[in-house]
Amino acid sequence: MIVLGKKEIEAVMDPQKMMDQIEEAYRIFKSGKYYMPPRTSVENENKTMMYMPCYTSDVIGTKILSIFPDNAKLGLPSIDGIVLLNDHETGSPAAVLDGQAVTAWRTGAVGGTGIRHLAAEDAHTAGIVGAGVQGFYQAVYACAAREIHTVYVYNHSDRDLTDYLLRLKKAIDNPGTKVVQCKTVEELVRQSDIICTTTPSEIPVLPNDAELLRGKCIIAIGSYTPQMREIPDAIWDVAERVYIELPYACEESGDLCQPLAEGRLTQDRVVLMSDYLSSADREVSGKGKTTYFKSVGMGLFDVCIAQKILEIAKERL
């Protein structure tokens, strides 16, 4: 059995291959050749273990998360975990991978794939709302999906972002790309062709101004409960449709369930990304076109990305 920690995963990471693998996951989703049962949670004394298995025709993967809120008092992450891969035929353990690293690179790849297919080819600026782990990887993948010359970063808190911006600049690894902190979210939206939101906010983090949002490619990552919402109502005045990963997203995310309940969004404007990618009649992105992708993630992504990481690692062993 192979064990891959964060350093080993980062050493073999190739954003282009990861986005290709997300596209493969969409193809598997479209074919229906997978089994992804509801996740199981076991809680005791404010300590939760979450189990998310997923079977494909090639591999069985299980993401196991520990959610321990009291870890914050110890200076430790509240959420940690692993991804376990098993042989599809025998069930024997094939690999254990660092769950935080797989999640970070996987979620970045999902956003990057959205940018690949929905952002204008001549998009050269990206704005990241939320200077956390997911914001970091959305920026890295935005720069892999398009030729970005400036990444704008805005964070609602007043913490010092100097180190964060330096690490992001190093991770992007392109002397032609600048990383700039914005003082206001309005400044970020105005300057950015692509906007990625990566916060757990319960109120929209983008300005409720249709003209400011017009012509942007918006990738919304943060909202994963019905109470969380990052995108304002103005989006429905400028975006013809919203692209999602799976139907359950319409129940899970406040960015979707709230406007659906209010009648601002109708189901005929909701499109599965797997359907979009398999269709010959794709939306043409360009200047003046507003595109919107909302991600909540799914276990199939974790399994496919972990499988690709293991494959690359084996080639280099």
PDB file of C-alpha atoms in Angstrom:
ATOM      1  CA  MET A   1       0.000   0.000   0.000  1.00  0.00           C
ATOM      2  CA  ILE A   2       1.286   3.449  -0.940  1.00  0.00           C
ATOM      3  CA  VAL A   3       1.023   6.381   1.483  1.00  0.00           C
ATOM      4  CA  LEU A   4       1.079   9.880  -0.011  1.00  0.00           C
ATOM      5  CA  GLY A   5       1.303  12.882   2.303  1.00  0.00           C
ATOM      6  CA  LYS A   6       0.875  16.550   1.426  1.00  0.00           C
ATOM      7  CA  LYS A   7       4.482  16.971   0.239  1.00  0.00           C
ATOM      8  CA  GLU A   8       4.354  13.860  -1.932  1.00  0.00           C
ATOM      9  CA  ILE A   9       1.072  15.005  -3.482  1.00  0.00           C
ATOM     10  CA  GLU A  10       2.347  18.504  -4.215  1.00  0.00           C
ATOM     11  CA  ALA A  11       5.505  17.030  -5.768  1.00  0.00           C
ATOM     12  CA  VAL A  12       3.492  15.238  -8.462  1.00  0.00           C
ATOM     13  CA  MET A  13       0.791  17.856  -8.942  1.00  0.00           C
ATOM     14  CA  ASP A  14      -0.026  18.928 -12.502  1.00  0.00           C
ATOM     15  CA  PRO A  15      -3.022  21.311 -12.692  1.00  0.00           C
ATOM     16  CA  GLN A  16      -3.682  20.554 -16.368  1.00  0.00           C
ATOM     17  CA  LYS A  17      -3.886  16.809 -15.679  1.00  0.00           C
ATOM     18  CA  MET A  18      -6.097  17.444 -12.667  1.00  0.00           C
ATOM     19  CA  MET A  19      -8.552  19.475 -14.757  1.00  0.00           C
ATOM     20  CA  ASP A  20      -8.506  16.731 -17.397  1.00  0.00           C
ATOM     21  CA  GLN A  21      -9.390  14.281 -14.635  1.00  0.00           C
ATOM     22  CA  ILE A  22     -12.304  16.419 -13.460  1.00  0.00           C
ATOM     23  CA  GLU A  23     -13.598  16.297 -17.016  1.00  0.00           C
ATOM     24  CA  GLU A  24     -13.255  12.516 -16.871  1.00  0.00           C
ATOM     25  CA  ALA A  25     -15.277  12.536 -13.638  1.00  0.00           C
ATOM     26  CA  TYR A  26     -18.024  14.463 -15.430  1.00  0.00           C
ATOM     27  CA  ARG A  27     -18.001  11.825 -18.186  1.00  0.00           C
ATOM     28  CA  ILE A  28     -18.359   9.069 -15.578  1.00  0.00           C
ATOM     29  CA  PHE A  29     -21.185  11.002 -13.905  1.00  0.00           C
ATOM     30  CA  LYS A  30     -22.965  11.392 -17.247  1.00  0.00           C
ATOM     31  CA  SER A  31     -22.599   7.657 -17.994  1.00  0.00           C
ATOM     32  CA  GLY A  32     -23.995   6.645 -14.606  1.00  0.00           C
ATOM     33  CA  LYS A  33     -21.219   4.062 -14.194  1.00  0.00           C
ATOM     34  CA  TYR A  34     -20.522   4.805 -10.543  1.00  0.00           C
ATOM     35  CA  TYR A  35     -22.052   4.266  -7.128  1.00  0.00           C
ATOM     36  CA  MET A  36     -21.987   7.195  -4.696  1.00  0.00           C
ATOM     37  CA  PRO A  37     -24.171   6.527  -1.625  1.00  0.00           C
ATOM     38  CA  PRO A  38     -25.082   9.307   0.824  1.00  0.00           C
ATOM     39  CA  ARG A  39     -22.286  10.166   3.227  1.00  0.00           C
ATOM     40  CA  THR A  40     -22.418   8.710   6.715  1.00  0.00           C
ATOM     41  CA  SER A  41     -21.717  10.780   9.825  1.00  0.00           C
ATOM     42  CA  VAL A  42     -20.958   9.420  13.290  1.00  0.00           C
ATOM     43  CA  GLU A  43     -20.926  11.986  16.096  1.00  0.00           C
ATOM     44  CA  ASN A  44     -20.037  11.731  19.776  1.00  0.00           C
ATOM     45  CA  GLU A  45     -19.091  14.470  22.251  1.00  0.00           C
ATOM     46  CA  ASN A  46     -18.912  17.147  19.523  1.00  0.00           C
ATOM     47  CA  LYS A  47     -16.529  14.948  17.538  1.00  0.00           C
ATOM     48  CA  THR A  48     -17.711  13.855  14.113  1.00  0.00           C
ATOM     49  CA  MET A  49     -16.327  11.278  11.717  1.00  0.00           C
ATOM     50  CA  MET A  50     -17.704  11.470   8.189  1.00  0.00           C
ATOM     51  CA  TYR A  51     -17.425   8.659   5.619  1.00  0.00           C
ATOM     52  CA  MET A  52     -17.922   9.316   1.899  1.00  0.00           C
ATOM     53  CA  PRO A  53     -17.464   6.206  -0.281  1.00  0.00           C
ATOM     54  CA  CYS A  54     -17.649   6.163  -4.052  1.00  0.00           C
ATOM     55  CA  TYR A  55     -17.284   3.237  -6.459  1.00  0.00           C
ATOM     56  CA  THR A  56     -16.218   3.544 -10.091  1.00  0.00           C
ATOM     57  CA  SER A  57     -15.492   0.740 -12.562  1.00  0.00           C
ATOM     58  CA  ASP A  58     -11.775   1.127 -11.773  1.00  0.00           C
ATOM     59  CA  VAL A  59     -11.421   1.869  -8.082  1.00  0.00           C
ATOM     60  CA  ILE A  60     -13.213   2.267  -4.760  1.00  0.00           C
ATOM     61  CA  GLY A  61     -12.457   5.452  -2.879  1.00  0.00           C
ATOM     62  CA  THR A  62     -13.528   6.593   0.561  1.00  0.00           C
ATOM     63  CA  LYS A  63     -12.937  10.056   1.926  1.00  0.00           C
ATOM     64  CA  ILE A  64     -12.827   9.970   5.725  1.00  0.00           C
ATOM     65  CA  LEU A  65     -13.078  13.305   7.497  1.00  0.00           C
ATOM     66  CA  SER A  66     -12.674  14.170  11.166  1.00  0.00           C
ATOM     67  CA  ILE A  67     -14.570  17.289  12.240  1.00  0.00           C
ATOM     68  CA  PHE A  68     -13.399  18.379  15.685  1.00  0.00           C
ATOM     69  CA  PRO A  69     -14.411  22.025  16.344  1.00  0.00           C
ATOM     70  CA  ASP A  70     -12.472  22.155  19.630  1.00  0.00           C
ATOM     71  CA  ASN A  71      -9.208  21.751  17.715  1.00  0.00           C
ATOM     72  CA  ALA A  72      -9.225  25.505  17.160  1.00  0.00           C
ATOM     73  CA  LYS A  73      -8.316  25.936  20.844  1.00  0.00           C
ATOM     74  CA  LEU A  74      -5.246  23.776  20.219  1.00  0.00           C
ATOM     75  CA  GLY A  75      -4.170  25.643  17.121  1.00  0.00           C
ATOM     76  CA  LEU A  76      -5.040  22.634  14.947  1.00  0.00           C
ATOM     77  CA  PRO A  77      -7.334  22.326  11.885  1.00  0.00           C
ATOM     78  CA  SER A  78     -10.948  21.617  12.780  1.00  0.00           C
ATOM     79  CA  ILE A  79     -11.303  19.419   9.700  1.00  0.00           C
ATOM     80  CA  ASP A  80      -8.775  16.778   8.737  1.00  0.00           C
ATOM     81  CA  GLY A  81      -8.873  13.473   6.949  1.00  0.00           C
ATOM     82  CA  ILE A  82      -7.615  10.921   4.467  1.00  0.00           C
ATOM     83  CA  VAL A  83      -8.675   9.401   1.173  1.00  0.00           C
ATOM     84  CA  LEU A  84      -8.483   5.598   1.076  1.00  0.00           C
ATOM     85  CA  LEU A  85      -8.298   3.848  -2.303  1.00  0.00           C
ATOM     86  CA  ASN A  86      -9.161   0.142  -2.612  1.00  0.00           C
ATOM     87  CA  ASP A  87      -8.748  -2.251  -5.518  1.00  0.00           C
ATOM     88  CA  HIS A  88     -12.084  -2.582  -7.300  1.00  0.00           C
ATOM     89  CA  GLU A  89     -11.792  -6.355  -7.775  1.00  0.00           C
ATOM     90  CA  THR A  90     -10.346  -7.514  -4.447  1.00  0.00           C
ATOM     91  CA  GLY A  91     -11.014  -4.637  -2.071  1.00  0.00           C
ATOM     92  CA  SER A  92      -7.384  -4.655  -0.953  1.00  0.00           C
ATOM     93  CA  PRO A  93      -6.062  -1.234   0.151  1.00  0.00           C
ATOM     94  CA  ALA A  94      -4.092   0.414  -2.667  1.00  0.00           C
ATOM     95  CA  ALA A  95      -3.226   3.819  -1.193  1.00  0.00           C
ATOM     96  CA  VAL A  96      -3.860   6.334   1.560  1.00  0.00           C
ATOM     97  CA  LEU A  97      -3.643  10.014   0.627  1.00  0.00           C
ATOM     98  CA  ASP A  98      -3.682  13.194   2.713  1.00  0.00           C
ATOM     99  CA  GLY A  99      -7.325  14.313   2.695  1.00  0.00           C
ATOM    100  CA  GLN A 100      -6.659  18.033   3.047  1.00  0.00           C
ATOM    101  CA  ALA A 101      -4.305  18.049   0.067  1.00  0.00           C
ATOM    102  CA  VAL A 102      -6.644  15.993  -2.127  1.00  0.00           C
ATOM    103  CA  THR A 103      -9.586  18.249  -1.232  1.00  0.00           C
ATOM    104  CA  ALA A 104      -7.674  21.462  -1.882  1.00  0.00           C
ATOM    105  CA  TRP A 105      -6.290  20.402  -5.259  1.00  0.00           C
ATOM    106  CA  ARG A 106      -9.569  18.740  -6.266  1.00  0.00           C
ATOM    107  CA  THR A 107     -11.707  21.775  -5.471  1.00  0.00           C
ATOM    108  CA  GLY A 108      -9.249  24.026  -7.268  1.00  0.00           C
ATOM    109  CA  ALA A 109      -9.431  21.720 -10.279  1.00  0.00           C
ATOM    110  CA  VAL A 110     -13.246  21.878 -10.292  1.00  0.00           C
ATOM    111  CA  GLY A 111     -13.126  25.677 -10.371  1.00  0.00           C
ATOM    112  CA  GLY A 112     -10.368  25.600 -12.962  1.00  0.00           C
ATOM    113  CA  THR A 113     -12.432  23.316 -15.187  1.00  0.00           C
ATOM    114  CA  GLY A 114     -15.331  25.749 -14.930  1.00  0.00           C
ATOM    115  CA  ILE A 115     -12.997  28.532 -16.048  1.00  0.00           C
ATOM    116  CA  ARG A 116     -11.664  26.354 -18.881  1.00  0.00           C
ATOM    117  CA  HIS A 117     -15.119  26.066 -20.409  1.00  0.00           C
ATOM    118  CA  LEU A 118     -16.991  29.191 -19.297  1.00  0.00           C
ATOM    119  CA  ALA A 119     -14.468  32.051 -19.211  1.00  0.00           C
ATOM    120  CA  ALA A 120     -13.653  34.102 -22.283  1.00  0.00           C
ATOM    121  CA  GLU A 121     -10.492  32.990 -24.059  1.00  0.00           C
ATOM    122  CA  ASP A 122      -9.089  36.496 -23.661  1.00  0.00           C
ATOM    123  CA  ALA A 123      -9.748  36.675 -19.903  1.00  0.00           C
ATOM    124  CA  HIS A 124      -6.517  37.906 -18.316  1.00  0.00           C
ATOM    125  CA  THR A 125      -7.520  38.994 -14.799  1.00  0.00           C
ATOM    126  CA  ALA A 126      -8.877  36.902 -11.923  1.00  0.00           C
ATOM    127  CA  GLY A 127     -10.356  38.046  -8.619  1.00  0.00           C
ATOM    128  CA  ILE A 128     -10.409  35.869  -5.521  1.00  0.00           C
ATOM    129  CA  VAL A 129     -12.869  36.734  -2.747  1.00  0.00           C
ATOM    130  CA  GLY A 130     -11.702  35.024   0.435  1.00  0.00           C
ATOM    131  CA  ALA A 131      -8.026  34.644   1.281  1.00  0.00           C
ATOM    132  CA  GLY A 132      -8.175  31.107   2.627  1.00  0.00           C
ATOM    133  CA  VAL A 133      -7.090  27.670   1.456  1.00  0.00           C
ATOM    134  CA  GLN A 134      -9.706  27.420  -1.276  1.00  0.00           C
ATOM    135  CA  GLY A 135      -9.062  30.941  -2.505  1.00  0.00           C
ATOM    136  CA  PHE A 136      -5.392  30.027  -2.820  1.00  0.00           C
ATOM    137  CA  TYR A 137      -6.038  27.009  -5.039  1.00  0.00           C
ATOM    138  CA  GLN A 138      -8.738  28.713  -7.103  1.00  0.00           C
ATOM    139  CA  ALA A 139      -6.127  31.329  -7.984  1.00  0.00           C
ATOM    140  CA  VAL A 140      -3.545  28.699  -8.917  1.00  0.00           C
ATOM    141  CA  TYR A 141      -6.004  26.923 -11.204  1.00  0.00           C
ATOM    142  CA  ALA A 142      -7.338  30.138 -12.734  1.00  0.00           C
ATOM    143  CA  CYS A 143      -3.781  30.840 -13.840  1.00  0.00           C
ATOM    144  CA  ALA A 144      -3.518  27.313 -15.260  1.00  0.00           C
ATOM    145  CA  ALA A 145      -6.813  27.617 -17.161  1.00  0.00           C
ATOM    146  CA  ARG A 146      -6.187  31.066 -18.653  1.00  0.00           C
ATOM    147  CA  GLU A 147      -3.226  33.358 -19.318  1.00  0.00           C
ATOM    148  CA  ILE A 148      -3.717  35.532 -16.247  1.00  0.00           C
ATOM    149  CA  HIS A 149      -1.554  38.613 -15.846  1.00  0.00           C
ATOM    150  CA  THR A 150      -3.092  39.876 -12.567  1.00  0.00           C
ATOM    151  CA  VAL A 151      -4.709  38.066  -9.645  1.00  0.00           C
ATOM    152  CA  TYR A 152      -6.716  40.340  -7.352  1.00  0.00           C
ATOM    153  CA  VAL A 153      -7.384  39.199  -3.772  1.00  0.00           C
ATOM    154  CA  TYR A 154      -9.954  40.570  -1.341  1.00  0.00           C
ATOM    155  CA  ASN A 155     -10.579  39.349   2.198  1.00  0.00           C
ATOM    156  CA  HIS A 156     -13.363  40.595   4.462  1.00  0.00           C
ATOM    157  CA  SER A 157     -11.221  40.428   7.585  1.00  0.00           C
ATOM    158  CA  ASP A 158      -8.415  42.897   8.234  1.00  0.00           C
ATOM    159  CA  ARG A 159      -5.685  40.281   8.768  1.00  0.00           C
ATOM    160  CA  ASP A 160      -2.301  40.905   7.220  1.00  0.00           C
ATOM    161  CA  LEU A 161      -2.159  39.141   3.829  1.00  0.00           C
ATOM    162  CA  THR A 162       1.518  39.828   3.093  1.00  0.00           C
ATOM    163  CA  ASP A 163       2.656  36.241   3.623  1.00  0.00           C
ATOM    164  CA  TYR A 164      -0.427  34.825   1.859  1.00  0.00           C
ATOM    165  CA  LEU A 165       0.191  36.937  -1.245  1.00  0.00           C
ATOM    166  CA  LEU A 166       3.873  35.971  -1.344  1.00  0.00           C
ATOM    167  CA  ARG A 167       3.039  32.256  -1.072  1.00  0.00           C
ATOM    168  CA  LEU A 168       0.403  32.600  -3.787  1.00  0.00           C
ATOM    169  CA  LYS A 169       2.833  34.387  -6.095  1.00  0.00           C
ATOM    170  CA  LYS A 170       5.350  31.579  -5.553  1.00  0.00           C
ATOM    171  CA  ALA A 171       2.738  28.859  -6.176  1.00  0.00           C
ATOM    172  CA  ILE A 172       1.571  30.484  -9.434  1.00  0.00           C
ATOM    173  CA  ASP A 173       5.227  30.473 -10.491  1.00  0.00           C
ATOM    174  CA  ASN A 174       4.885  32.893 -13.395  1.00  0.00           C
ATOM    175  CA  PRO A 175       6.943  36.095 -13.439  1.00  0.00           C
ATOM    176  CA  GLY A 176       4.328  37.611 -15.761  1.00  0.00           C
ATOM    177  CA  THR A 177       1.558  37.305 -13.172  1.00  0.00           C
ATOM    178  CA  LYS A 178       1.069  39.925 -10.472  1.00  0.00           C
ATOM    179  CA  VAL A 179      -0.798  39.287  -7.220  1.00  0.00           C
ATOM    180  CA  VAL A 180      -2.536  42.385  -5.853  1.00  0.00           C
ATOM    181  CA  GLN A 181      -4.639  42.968  -2.739  1.00  0.00           C
ATOM    182  CA  CYS A 182      -7.842  44.993  -3.199  1.00  0.00           C
ATOM    183  CA  LYS A 183      -9.208  47.320  -0.536  1.00  0.00           C
ATOM    184  CA  THR A 184     -12.841  46.746  -1.544  1.00  0.00           C
ATOM    185  CA  VAL A 185     -14.769  43.964  -3.240  1.00  0.00           C
ATOM    186  CA  GLU A 186     -16.159  46.515  -5.712  1.00  0.00           C
ATOM    187  CA  GLU A 187     -12.597  47.253  -6.836  1.00  0.00           C
ATOM    188  CA  LEU A 188     -11.952  43.533  -7.301  1.00  0.00           C
ATOM    189  CA  VAL A 189     -15.123  42.961  -9.328  1.00  0.00           C
ATOM    190  CA  ARG A 190     -14.461  45.967 -11.545  1.00  0.00           C
ATOM    191  CA  GLN A 191     -10.906  44.822 -12.364  1.00  0.00           C
ATOM    192  CA  SER A 192     -11.536  41.064 -12.806  1.00  0.00           C
ATOM    193  CA  ASP A 193     -12.657  39.092 -15.865  1.00  0.00           C
ATOM    194  CA  ILE A 194     -12.986  35.961 -13.703  1.00  0.00           C
ATOM    195  CA  ILE A 195     -14.309  36.062 -10.116  1.00  0.00           C
ATOM    196  CA  CYS A 196     -14.000  33.167  -7.646  1.00  0.00           C
ATOM    197  CA  THR A 197     -15.861  33.323  -4.329  1.00  0.00           C
ATOM    198  CA  THR A 198     -14.531  31.040  -1.598  1.00  0.00           C
ATOM    199  CA  THR A 199     -16.174  32.074   1.666  1.00  0.00           C
ATOM    200  CA  PRO A 200     -18.646  30.562   4.180  1.00  0.00           C
ATOM    201  CA  SER A 201     -20.665  33.791   4.191  1.00  0.00           C
ATOM    202  CA  GLU A 202     -24.409  33.795   4.836  1.00  0.00           C
ATOM    203  CA  ILE A 203     -24.874  37.089   2.986  1.00  0.00           C
ATOM    204  CA  PRO A 204     -23.716  37.812  -0.590  1.00  0.00           C
ATOM    205  CA  VAL A 205     -20.059  38.807  -0.797  1.00  0.00           C
ATOM    206  CA  LEU A 206     -20.345  40.389  -4.256  1.00  0.00           C
ATOM    207  CA  PRO A 207     -22.092  43.736  -4.843  1.00  0.00           C
ATOM    208  CA  ASN A 208     -25.746  43.493  -5.838  1.00  0.00           C
ATOM    209  CA  ASP A 209     -25.079  45.456  -9.012  1.00  0.00           C
ATOM    210  CA  ALA A 210     -25.943  43.826 -12.337  1.00  0.00           C
ATOM    211  CA  GLU A 211     -23.754  46.166 -14.372  1.00  0.00           C
ATOM    212  CA  LEU A 212     -20.697  45.381 -12.242  1.00  0.00           C
ATOM    213  CA  LEU A 213     -21.303  41.644 -12.707  1.00  0.00           C
ATOM    214  CA  ARG A 214     -22.074  41.835 -16.413  1.00  0.00           C
ATOM    215  CA  GLY A 215     -19.542  40.096 -18.652  1.00  0.00           C
ATOM    216  CA  LYS A 216     -17.812  38.234 -15.827  1.00  0.00           C
ATOM    217  CA  CYS A 217     -17.169  34.523 -15.387  1.00  0.00           C
ATOM    218  CA  ILE A 218     -18.241  33.772 -11.819  1.00  0.00           C
ATOM    219  CA  ILE A 219     -17.079  30.616 -10.046  1.00  0.00           C
ATOM    220  CA  ALA A 220     -18.836  30.198  -6.677  1.00  0.00           C
ATOM    221  CA  ILE A 221     -17.187  27.677  -4.360  1.00  0.00           C
ATOM    222  CA  GLY A 222     -17.949  28.595  -0.762  1.00  0.00           C
ATOM    223  CA  SER A 223     -21.657  28.004  -0.080  1.00  0.00           C
ATOM    224  CA  TYR A 224     -22.394  24.404   0.923  1.00  0.00           C
ATOM    225  CA  THR A 225     -25.398  24.776   3.260  1.00  0.00           C
ATOM    226  CA  PRO A 226     -28.857  26.272   2.657  1.00  0.00           C
ATOM    227  CA  GLN A 227     -27.944  29.178   4.960  1.00  0.00           C
ATOM    228  CA  MET A 228     -24.738  30.128   3.122  1.00  0.00           C
ATOM    229  CA  ARG A 229     -24.917  32.489   0.189  1.00  0.00           C
ATOM    230  CA  GLU A 230     -22.165  34.303  -1.719  1.00  0.00           C
ATOM    231  CA  ILE A 231     -23.850  35.485  -4.930  1.00  0.00           C
ATOM    232  CA  PRO A 232     -26.373  38.371  -4.980  1.00  0.00           C
ATOM    233  CA  ASP A 233     -29.763  38.467  -6.712  1.00  0.00           C
ATOM    234  CA  ALA A 234     -28.357  40.701  -9.471  1.00  0.00           C
ATOM    235  CA  ILE A 235     -26.711  37.659 -11.056  1.00  0.00           C
ATOM    236  CA  TRP A 236     -30.107  36.534 -12.402  1.00  0.00           C
ATOM    237  CA  ASP A 237     -30.416  39.772 -14.385  1.00  0.00           C
ATOM    238  CA  VAL A 238     -27.228  39.104 -16.346  1.00  0.00           C
ATOM    239  CA  ALA A 239     -26.606  35.319 -16.392  1.00  0.00           C
ATOM    240  CA  GLU A 240     -28.906  33.212 -18.569  1.00  0.00           C
ATOM    241  CA  ARG A 241     -28.187  30.021 -16.626  1.00  0.00           C
ATOM    242  CA  VAL A 242     -26.207  28.507 -13.768  1.00  0.00           C
ATOM    243  CA  TYR A 243     -24.009  25.438 -14.197  1.00  0.00           C
ATOM    244  CA  ILE A 244     -23.855  22.887 -11.380  1.00  0.00           C
ATOM    245  CA  GLU A 245     -22.386  19.420 -10.731  1.00  0.00           C
ATOM    246  CA  LEU A 246     -25.342  17.413  -9.458  1.00  0.00           C
ATOM    247  CA  PRO A 247     -29.054  18.060  -8.811  1.00  0.00           C
ATOM    248  CA  TYR A 248     -28.614  17.903  -5.021  1.00  0.00           C
ATOM    249  CA  ALA A 249     -26.727  21.209  -5.209  1.00  0.00           C
ATOM    250  CA  CYS A 250     -30.110  22.921  -5.605  1.00  0.00           C
ATOM    251  CA  GLU A 251     -31.009  21.750  -2.097  1.00  0.00           C
ATOM    252  CA  GLU A 252     -27.598  22.008  -0.449  1.00  0.00           C
ATOM    253  CA  SER A 253     -26.469  25.528  -1.350  1.00  0.00           C
ATOM    254  CA  GLY A 254     -28.170  28.769  -0.402  1.00  0.00           C
ATOM    255  CA  ASP A 255     -26.862  30.238  -3.658  1.00  0.00           C
ATOM    256  CA  LEU A 256     -29.379  27.996  -5.413  1.00  0.00           C
ATOM    257  CA  CYS A 257     -32.132  26.952  -2.990  1.00  0.00           C
ATOM    258  CA  GLN A 258     -32.848  30.518  -1.823  1.00  0.00           C
ATOM    259  CA  PRO A 259     -33.419  32.069  -5.278  1.00  0.00           C
ATOM    260  CA  LEU A 260     -35.332  28.939  -6.348  1.00  0.00           C
ATOM    261  CA  ALA A 261     -37.655  29.315  -3.338  1.00  0.00           C
ATOM    262  CA  GLU A 262     -38.113  33.028  -4.087  1.00  0.00           C
ATOM    263  CA  GLY A 263     -38.837  32.415  -7.762  1.00  0.00           C
ATOM    264  CA  ARG A 264     -35.841  34.434  -8.945  1.00  0.00           C
ATOM    265  CA  LEU A 265     -34.322  31.253 -10.388  1.00  0.00           C
ATOM    266  CA  THR A 266     -36.238  28.560 -12.276  1.00  0.00           C
ATOM    267  CA  GLN A 267     -35.156  24.984 -12.905  1.00  0.00           C
ATOM    268  CA  ASP A 268     -34.993  25.482 -16.677  1.00  0.00           C
ATOM    269  CA  ARG A 269     -32.022  27.819 -16.104  1.00  0.00           C
ATOM    270  CA  VAL A 270     -30.088  25.179 -14.120  1.00  0.00           C
ATOM    271  CA  VAL A 271     -27.718  23.077 -16.250  1.00  0.00           C
ATOM    272  CA  LEU A 272     -25.619  20.085 -15.196  1.00  0.00           C
ATOM    273  CA  MET A 273     -21.990  20.599 -16.171  1.00  0.00           C
ATOM    274  CA  SER A 274     -21.831  16.971 -17.336  1.00  0.00           C
ATOM    275  CA  ASP A 275     -24.663  17.690 -19.803  1.00  0.00           C
ATOM    276  CA  TYR A 276     -23.005  20.880 -20.961  1.00  0.00           C
ATOM    277  CA  LEU A 277     -19.634  19.233 -21.593  1.00  0.00           C
ATOM    278  CA  SER A 278     -21.234  16.388 -23.565  1.00  0.00           C
ATOM    279  CA  SER A 279     -23.357  18.722 -25.686  1.00  0.00           C
ATOM    280  CA  ALA A 280     -22.366  20.010 -29.125  1.00  0.00           C
ATOM    281  CA  ASP A 281     -24.425  23.130 -28.445  1.00  0.00           C
ATOM    282  CA  ARG A 282     -22.215  24.862 -25.912  1.00  0.00           C
ATOM    283  CA  GLU A 283     -22.544  28.405 -24.658  1.00  0.00           C
ATOM    284  CA  VAL A 284     -20.087  30.739 -26.358  1.00  0.00           C
ATOM    285  CA  SER A 285     -18.237  32.786 -23.776  1.00  0.00           C
ATOM    286  CA  GLY A 286     -16.802  36.174 -24.597  1.00  0.00           C
ATOM    287  CA  LYS A 287     -16.775  39.839 -23.750  1.00  0.00           C
ATOM    288  CA  GLY A 288     -20.175  40.936 -22.509  1.00  0.00           C
ATOM    289  CA  LYS A 289     -21.279  37.354 -21.730  1.00  0.00           C
ATOM    290  CA  THR A 290     -21.924  36.541 -18.079  1.00  0.00           C
ATOM    291  CA  THR A 291     -21.339  32.936 -17.040  1.00  0.00           C
ATOM    292  CA  TYR A 292     -21.960  31.394 -13.620  1.00  0.00           C
ATOM    293  CA  PHE A 293     -20.810  28.069 -12.185  1.00  0.00           C
ATOM    294  CA  LYS A 294     -21.806  26.956  -8.689  1.00  0.00           C
ATOM    295  CA  SER A 295     -19.856  24.089  -7.088  1.00  0.00           C
ATOM    296  CA  VAL A 296     -20.695  22.053  -3.993  1.00  0.00           C
ATOM    297  CA  GLY A 297     -18.383  19.132  -4.814  1.00  0.00           C
ATOM    298  CA  MET A 298     -19.007  15.390  -4.814  1.00  0.00           C
ATOM    299  CA  GLY A 299     -17.200  12.228  -3.792  1.00  0.00           C
ATOM    300  CA  LEU A 300     -16.686  11.183  -7.411  1.00  0.00           C
ATOM    301  CA  PHE A 301     -14.297  14.117  -7.831  1.00  0.00           C
ATOM    302  CA  ASP A 302     -12.232  13.048  -4.805  1.00  0.00           C
ATOM    303  CA  VAL A 303     -11.929   9.467  -6.046  1.00  0.00           C
ATOM    304  CA  CYS A 304     -10.977  10.435  -9.596  1.00  0.00           C
ATOM    305  CA  ILE A 305      -8.395  12.992  -8.471  1.00  0.00           C
ATOM    306  CA  ALA A 306      -6.891  10.619  -5.875  1.00  0.00           C
ATOM    307  CA  GLN A 307      -6.709   7.919  -8.553  1.00  0.00           C
ATOM    308  CA  LYS A 308      -4.844  10.248 -10.944  1.00  0.00           C
ATOM    309  CA  ILE A 309      -2.445  11.391  -8.199  1.00  0.00           C
ATOM    310  CA  LEU A 310      -1.665   7.755  -7.390  1.00  0.00           C
ATOM    311  CA  GLU A 311      -1.139   6.968 -11.076  1.00  0.00           C
ATOM    312  CA  ILE A 312       1.343   9.845 -11.492  1.00  0.00           C
ATOM    313  CA  ALA A 313       3.114   8.960  -8.238  1.00  0.00           C
ATOM    314  CA  LYS A 314       3.579   5.353  -9.386  1.00  0.00           C
ATOM    315  CA  GLU A 315       5.100   6.547 -12.665  1.00  0.00           C
ATOM    316  CA  ARG A 316       7.687   8.536 -10.736  1.00  0.00           C
ATOM    317  CA  LEU A 317       8.541   5.891  -8.129  1.00  0.00           C
TER     318      LEU A 317
END
